[in-house]
Amino acid sequence: HRFTAVTVHPACFLLFHGLVFLDHRVPDETEQGTHHHRTVCLRWRWCRHVVAMEIAPGRSTAIAVDNASEQQPLLNVEDVVGIRNEVDGRARGHESGLVRKLWRCAKMVHWTWHAGLMIASVANVLVGAQVGKVAGNFYEAFGKQDGRLFRNALVMAGGWYTLCVLVASTRDFLAEYVALRARISLTELGHRKYCRSKNFYWMDKNRVDNPDQRIASDIAAWADSFAEVLKVSIASPFTILYYSVLVYQYAGSTSVLLVYGFFVLGILVQRTIVSPTAKVVSNQERMEGNFRAKHVHLTDAAEIVAIHDGGETEKVALEESFKQVASNQRLLMFWHLLLGACTKVLEYVGAALNYICVAIPVFAGKFAGQNPAEVSKFVSNASFANLSLIYSFTEVLDLGKQFSTLAGLTRRVGDLLEHFDNLQESDREDRPLVKEALLRREKQEEIKKGLKKDYLLLAPTTVGKRMEASVHSIPKHEGLNVHSIFPDAPGNDLLLILTNQEAALDLAPRWASGSGAVFRNHDSWSIRASAEMDHLLELFLLWAKGMCMYLHSRGYWADAIDPTTGFAFGLAGSQGRPVAGSKFDEVTAAHTLLGYPVEFCGVAPVISHPMWGTCCYPASMATAAPLQVIQDAFEEASTALSTAEAACTHSAHSELEHDWETGNGLPLLTLHQASYRTPSGNPALFDLSRLTVKENGSLLITGPSGCGKSTFVKVLAGLWPLSNGSLVGLSSSSRSSEGGPSVSPSTVVDVLYVPQDVYLGPGRTLRSILSYPFRTLEGFDDTTILGVLRDVGLLTVLNRMQGNLDAEAAWDSILSPGQKQRILFARILLQVPKLAVLDEGTSALPEKDEEGLYELLCKKGIARISVGHRPALAKFHDLLLHFHGNGSWDIQSKQTPRDFQQFT
């Protein structure tokens, strides 16, 4: 009698069953370990509002931001955690449960299809109930040995069976169609959000792994799983209610209560199994995605791996990834075994329960003296009703295994969509800042693991935008001379507070280090470095005074050490003289107590901070206060420090300001007092004076590898933030946020970027490749396109395709690196942007061909910013900007190639 029970809207199902499967939400990994951070007030609008948040209980900080053209503060690590928690859904209250994600995905299918499926499912229940009575009619005919009753029962059975097949098939078809519509709608939504506003770049891959798998695979799996669950659950309320009435009519209220009690028992058993199974399923999907990504990576890099003969290393990496998959799958098998065993036990208990329910009225004497045929008919119909009700509940219990899979997939798909929403809600201008801060956070977490713990009482804590402070007990035999410097300090139980400030440029004189980096203008670096150190000393003194004032008001002694002399500042009002020959060495202290390495640059040893390198300014103070009071003082002193940091200006830098311009016409791009760092945290550019690129202008950028040249291109493209100063420039192109339209000769393209890694685009024809990042070329006749291809030296490629611009081919494999770079120049010459930004755009070409391509740009009058190394590029640019790799730079007007070689 196990007929397909039926398959009410998901919301009805969830409400009816009390959300028993859903209330144990799978915890999000990003929430673990950050629950102590809570946001008091967060208006995530950087250029217009004040950000104020509570970083941890008992400590708060306020960051004021004026205008986009003003200095923007660097986020500290705690700010990023608070912001990410807020942006990732905390602002929505505590609503980020599984139910909300499931509802969002389910409503992507129009309600009419849900309604159709509901009607078919209800009809299936009613027809199934009539089919269940067919057996009773046959028992009655056999018991009475009546041929006429048998023929009537046979005809009725044929009719109901036929109708049951039609209704069940219709229900199954509608369920599959719902799955198809769900996949189409979710995939289109995912593509729309993934490709909008460069979300594919801004995504936090630590929070949302393998977005490609989530869109291409997880959404399809979710749709199938959702349809299977929906097919059963959508009519469960009606099925249970209908058969409850039948059981009551046949066997009384006791049988109904027994079946409901059985269902509650099943719920309690499965409730403890479904939630952990859902988490294991989600982990399995994530690991499967990582494993697939390893194979994709090997396929993409097959040639390079073969050249390096790295097959064995790649095999080890693949096996390690697969071991994680197999290990988690074993765990999933255990949970599925447990879940399946519980389900089977409940099914057999349900079968036995049916006989008990039927036995109650039979042995109570309800049919005493009646015809055995009537009793057989009653037993058949009552058994069918009991079994149908039990099976309705059993089907719901069977959903446990299916719903555990659906819950894991819902979490992955829902997290992806919510992450897209959060990216859309946040200000686009702030995304580079958040991305940089997240990288810094990850690096700082690694640093904390390697700190020396011998004398550490409080690990380095952010007390300002660019200052960290740690608290240490003072070792007696490490030669720090703290007690000798403060002879009037009470007792011997002093604590030492080490601070390190992040400098805006490298404070180590590299020309004396023997590293090979030689500066053209030492005075330029010396003035900047001197001004920066004076500024950092001023900030430290302001913070130290605030600390001392608070600690003195609490009755504790405290004083600071002058990092320029190694003696006490005298903030405690002490009159004692330090012991002769006693000086405090900041470098020795940071190395001894924190384990930071020391670099010798010829002039003096300097600290190499794990995150900032030699862009680090150390200073210290000592106190007799206990640790808890020191932490309270951090909060008080940090407020004044943050205000001073936001209002500070480098007055000494004005002596070096100079306006540099290239081109004649309207300004296309302007940088003013610009500073930024590389993704590794090293300073790339510090306080670049006003630099303007106008129409027909040109700028060449050079420097050693790793100095931040490619990062400069990211800054121009809005993918990386300035730590100081302003950038006013053009947009990437005239494309809308919904996708690139066609490009025609009348289209005005503002900027076209040519990155170091050549990307041809998704097209498979030469015409589509040349139109990228637009969709197609319109208004360009084949003669024009062929002329451009001839100018850049690609006719041989076209001849290979018999002159057909629309012939499809795997161009990424066919074209050599040099030919790919020629394709990029062909794009520029066809699209004619106002400004072209080329990052090593001719590195794979001979110098002669390089000169020919740049001459084409000059003839077109296209303004250009180039990153390159070859001296021959100098004659095609009006300004030469050279990075030294430590924040310092030099700039000069156009020179001959020989002068340029000497300059670099």
PDB file of N, CA, C and O in Angstrom, residues 442-469:
ATOM      1  N   GLU A 442      44.948  39.091   7.124  1.00  0.00           N
ATOM      2  CA  GLU A 442      45.436  37.723   7.003  1.00  0.00           C
ATOM      3  C   GLU A 442      46.925  37.641   7.317  1.00  0.00           C
ATOM      4  O   GLU A 442      47.383  36.711   7.976  1.00  0.00           O
ATOM      5  N   LYS A 443      47.672  38.645   6.857  1.00  0.00           N
ATOM      6  CA  LYS A 443      49.103  38.632   7.111  1.00  0.00           C
ATOM      7  C   LYS A 443      49.404  38.842   8.583  1.00  0.00           C
ATOM      8  O   LYS A 443      50.298  38.220   9.151  1.00  0.00           O
ATOM      9  N   GLN A 444      48.619  39.715   9.238  1.00  0.00           N
ATOM     10  CA  GLN A 444      48.858  39.961  10.657  1.00  0.00           C
ATOM     11  C   GLN A 444      48.546  38.739  11.498  1.00  0.00           C
ATOM     12  O   GLN A 444      49.203  38.491  12.504  1.00  0.00           O
ATOM     13  N   GLU A 445      47.539  37.973  11.087  1.00  0.00           N
ATOM     14  CA  GLU A 445      47.247  36.744  11.812  1.00  0.00           C
ATOM     15  C   GLU A 445      48.430  35.775  11.736  1.00  0.00           C
ATOM     16  O   GLU A 445      48.747  35.090  12.711  1.00  0.00           O
ATOM     17  N   GLU A 446      49.082  35.708  10.591  1.00  0.00           N
ATOM     18  CA  GLU A 446      50.265  34.861  10.457  1.00  0.00           C
ATOM     19  C   GLU A 446      51.394  35.370  11.340  1.00  0.00           C
ATOM     20  O   GLU A 446      52.140  34.593  11.939  1.00  0.00           O
ATOM     21  N   ILE A 447      51.531  36.698  11.441  1.00  0.00           N
ATOM     22  CA  ILE A 447      52.607  37.285  12.238  1.00  0.00           C
ATOM     23  C   ILE A 447      52.442  36.934  13.714  1.00  0.00           C
ATOM     24  O   ILE A 447      53.406  36.606  14.404  1.00  0.00           O
ATOM     25  N   LYS A 448      51.206  37.005  14.200  1.00  0.00           N
ATOM     26  CA  LYS A 448      50.966  36.754  15.623  1.00  0.00           C
ATOM     27  C   LYS A 448      51.391  35.343  16.036  1.00  0.00           C
ATOM     28  O   LYS A 448      51.802  35.113  17.167  1.00  0.00           O
ATOM     29  N   LYS A 449      51.293  34.398  15.088  1.00  0.00           N
ATOM     30  CA  LYS A 449      51.679  33.026  15.411  1.00  0.00           C
ATOM     31  C   LYS A 449      53.181  32.898  15.638  1.00  0.00           C
ATOM     32  O   LYS A 449      53.637  31.984  16.326  1.00  0.00           O
ATOM     33  N   GLY A 450      53.981  33.818  15.056  1.00  0.00           N
ATOM     34  CA  GLY A 450      55.429  33.705  15.162  1.00  0.00           C
ATOM     35  C   GLY A 450      56.062  34.603  16.198  1.00  0.00           C
ATOM     36  O   GLY A 450      57.287  34.703  16.263  1.00  0.00           O
ATOM     37  N   LEU A 451      55.254  35.272  17.031  1.00  0.00           N
ATOM     38  CA  LEU A 451      55.816  36.180  18.037  1.00  0.00           C
ATOM     39  C   LEU A 451      56.498  35.417  19.164  1.00  0.00           C
ATOM     40  O   LEU A 451      56.096  34.304  19.513  1.00  0.00           O
ATOM     41  N   LYS A 452      57.542  36.031  19.718  1.00  0.00           N
ATOM     42  CA  LYS A 452      58.173  35.448  20.905  1.00  0.00           C
ATOM     43  C   LYS A 452      57.244  35.607  22.096  1.00  0.00           C
ATOM     44  O   LYS A 452      56.652  36.658  22.312  1.00  0.00           O
ATOM     45  N   LYS A 453      57.126  34.562  22.916  1.00  0.00           N
ATOM     46  CA  LYS A 453      56.157  34.567  24.012  1.00  0.00           C
ATOM     47  C   LYS A 453      56.826  34.666  25.388  1.00  0.00           C
ATOM     48  O   LYS A 453      56.130  34.689  26.393  1.00  0.00           O
ATOM     49  N   ASP A 454      58.156  34.732  25.435  1.00  0.00           N
ATOM     50  CA  ASP A 454      58.840  34.654  26.723  1.00  0.00           C
ATOM     51  C   ASP A 454      58.422  35.763  27.671  1.00  0.00           C
ATOM     52  O   ASP A 454      58.167  35.524  28.850  1.00  0.00           O
ATOM     53  N   TYR A 455      58.374  36.999  27.192  1.00  0.00           N
ATOM     54  CA  TYR A 455      58.077  38.148  28.055  1.00  0.00           C
ATOM     55  C   TYR A 455      56.817  38.872  27.604  1.00  0.00           C
ATOM     56  O   TYR A 455      56.551  39.988  28.046  1.00  0.00           O
ATOM     57  N   LEU A 456      56.036  38.262  26.739  1.00  0.00           N
ATOM     58  CA  LEU A 456      54.877  38.921  26.143  1.00  0.00           C
ATOM     59  C   LEU A 456      53.662  38.814  27.068  1.00  0.00           C
ATOM     60  O   LEU A 456      53.250  37.725  27.447  1.00  0.00           O
ATOM     61  N   LEU A 457      53.114  39.976  27.454  1.00  0.00           N
ATOM     62  CA  LEU A 457      51.895  40.012  28.259  1.00  0.00           C
ATOM     63  C   LEU A 457      50.679  40.389  27.411  1.00  0.00           C
ATOM     64  O   LEU A 457      49.578  39.950  27.700  1.00  0.00           O
ATOM     65  N   LEU A 458      50.885  41.213  26.390  1.00  0.00           N
ATOM     66  CA  LEU A 458      49.810  41.611  25.487  1.00  0.00           C
ATOM     67  C   LEU A 458      50.380  41.692  24.080  1.00  0.00           C
ATOM     68  O   LEU A 458      51.321  42.450  23.831  1.00  0.00           O
ATOM     69  N   ALA A 459      49.849  40.890  23.174  1.00  0.00           N
ATOM     70  CA  ALA A 459      50.343  40.857  21.796  1.00  0.00           C
ATOM     71  C   ALA A 459      50.123  42.202  21.119  1.00  0.00           C
ATOM     72  O   ALA A 459      49.283  42.999  21.562  1.00  0.00           O
ATOM     73  N   PRO A 460      50.876  42.496  20.057  1.00  0.00           N
ATOM     74  CA  PRO A 460      50.714  43.782  19.362  1.00  0.00           C
ATOM     75  C   PRO A 460      49.260  44.074  19.027  1.00  0.00           C
ATOM     76  O   PRO A 460      48.579  43.281  18.377  1.00  0.00           O
ATOM     77  N   THR A 461      48.787  45.218  19.513  1.00  0.00           N
ATOM     78  CA  THR A 461      47.400  45.639  19.363  1.00  0.00           C
ATOM     79  C   THR A 461      47.360  46.969  18.646  1.00  0.00           C
ATOM     80  O   THR A 461      48.165  47.855  18.926  1.00  0.00           O
ATOM     81  N   THR A 462      46.429  47.133  17.742  1.00  0.00           N
ATOM     82  CA  THR A 462      46.301  48.390  17.012  1.00  0.00           C
ATOM     83  C   THR A 462      45.745  49.463  17.929  1.00  0.00           C
ATOM     84  O   THR A 462      44.658  49.314  18.493  1.00  0.00           O
ATOM     85  N   VAL A 463      46.483  50.553  18.093  1.00  0.00           N
ATOM     86  CA  VAL A 463      46.044  51.661  18.943  1.00  0.00           C
ATOM     87  C   VAL A 463      45.848  52.934  18.129  1.00  0.00           C
ATOM     88  O   VAL A 463      45.480  53.972  18.667  1.00  0.00           O
ATOM     89  N   GLY A 464      46.145  52.896  16.860  1.00  0.00           N
ATOM     90  CA  GLY A 464      45.947  54.014  15.948  1.00  0.00           C
ATOM     91  C   GLY A 464      45.870  53.465  14.554  1.00  0.00           C
ATOM     92  O   GLY A 464      45.984  52.257  14.325  1.00  0.00           O
ATOM     93  N   LYS A 465      45.692  54.348  13.589  1.00  0.00           N
ATOM     94  CA  LYS A 465      45.585  53.859  12.218  1.00  0.00           C
ATOM     95  C   LYS A 465      46.856  53.173  11.768  1.00  0.00           C
ATOM     96  O   LYS A 465      46.821  52.222  10.991  1.00  0.00           O
ATOM     97  N   ARG A 466      48.018  53.656  12.269  1.00  0.00           N
ATOM     98  CA  ARG A 466      49.285  53.093  11.827  1.00  0.00           C
ATOM     99  C   ARG A 466      50.210  52.788  13.005  1.00  0.00           C
ATOM    100  O   ARG A 466      51.422  52.780  12.837  1.00  0.00           O
ATOM    101  N   MET A 467      49.653  52.569  14.165  1.00  0.00           N
ATOM    102  CA  MET A 467      50.486  52.279  15.327  1.00  0.00           C
ATOM    103  C   MET A 467      49.995  51.022  16.022  1.00  0.00           C
ATOM    104  O   MET A 467      48.792  50.819  16.187  1.00  0.00           O
ATOM    105  N   GLU A 468      50.949  50.172  16.407  1.00  0.00           N
ATOM    106  CA  GLU A 468      50.637  49.003  17.210  1.00  0.00           C
ATOM    107  C   GLU A 468      51.420  49.105  18.506  1.00  0.00           C
ATOM    108  O   GLU A 468      52.496  49.721  18.555  1.00  0.00           O
ATOM    109  N   ALA A 469      50.880  48.515  19.565  1.00  0.00           N
ATOM    110  CA  ALA A 469      51.542  48.549  20.876  1.00  0.00           C
ATOM    111  C   ALA A 469      51.438  47.184  21.516  1.00  0.00           C
ATOM    112  O   ALA A 469      50.414  46.507  21.400  1.00  0.00           O
TER     113      ALA A 469
END
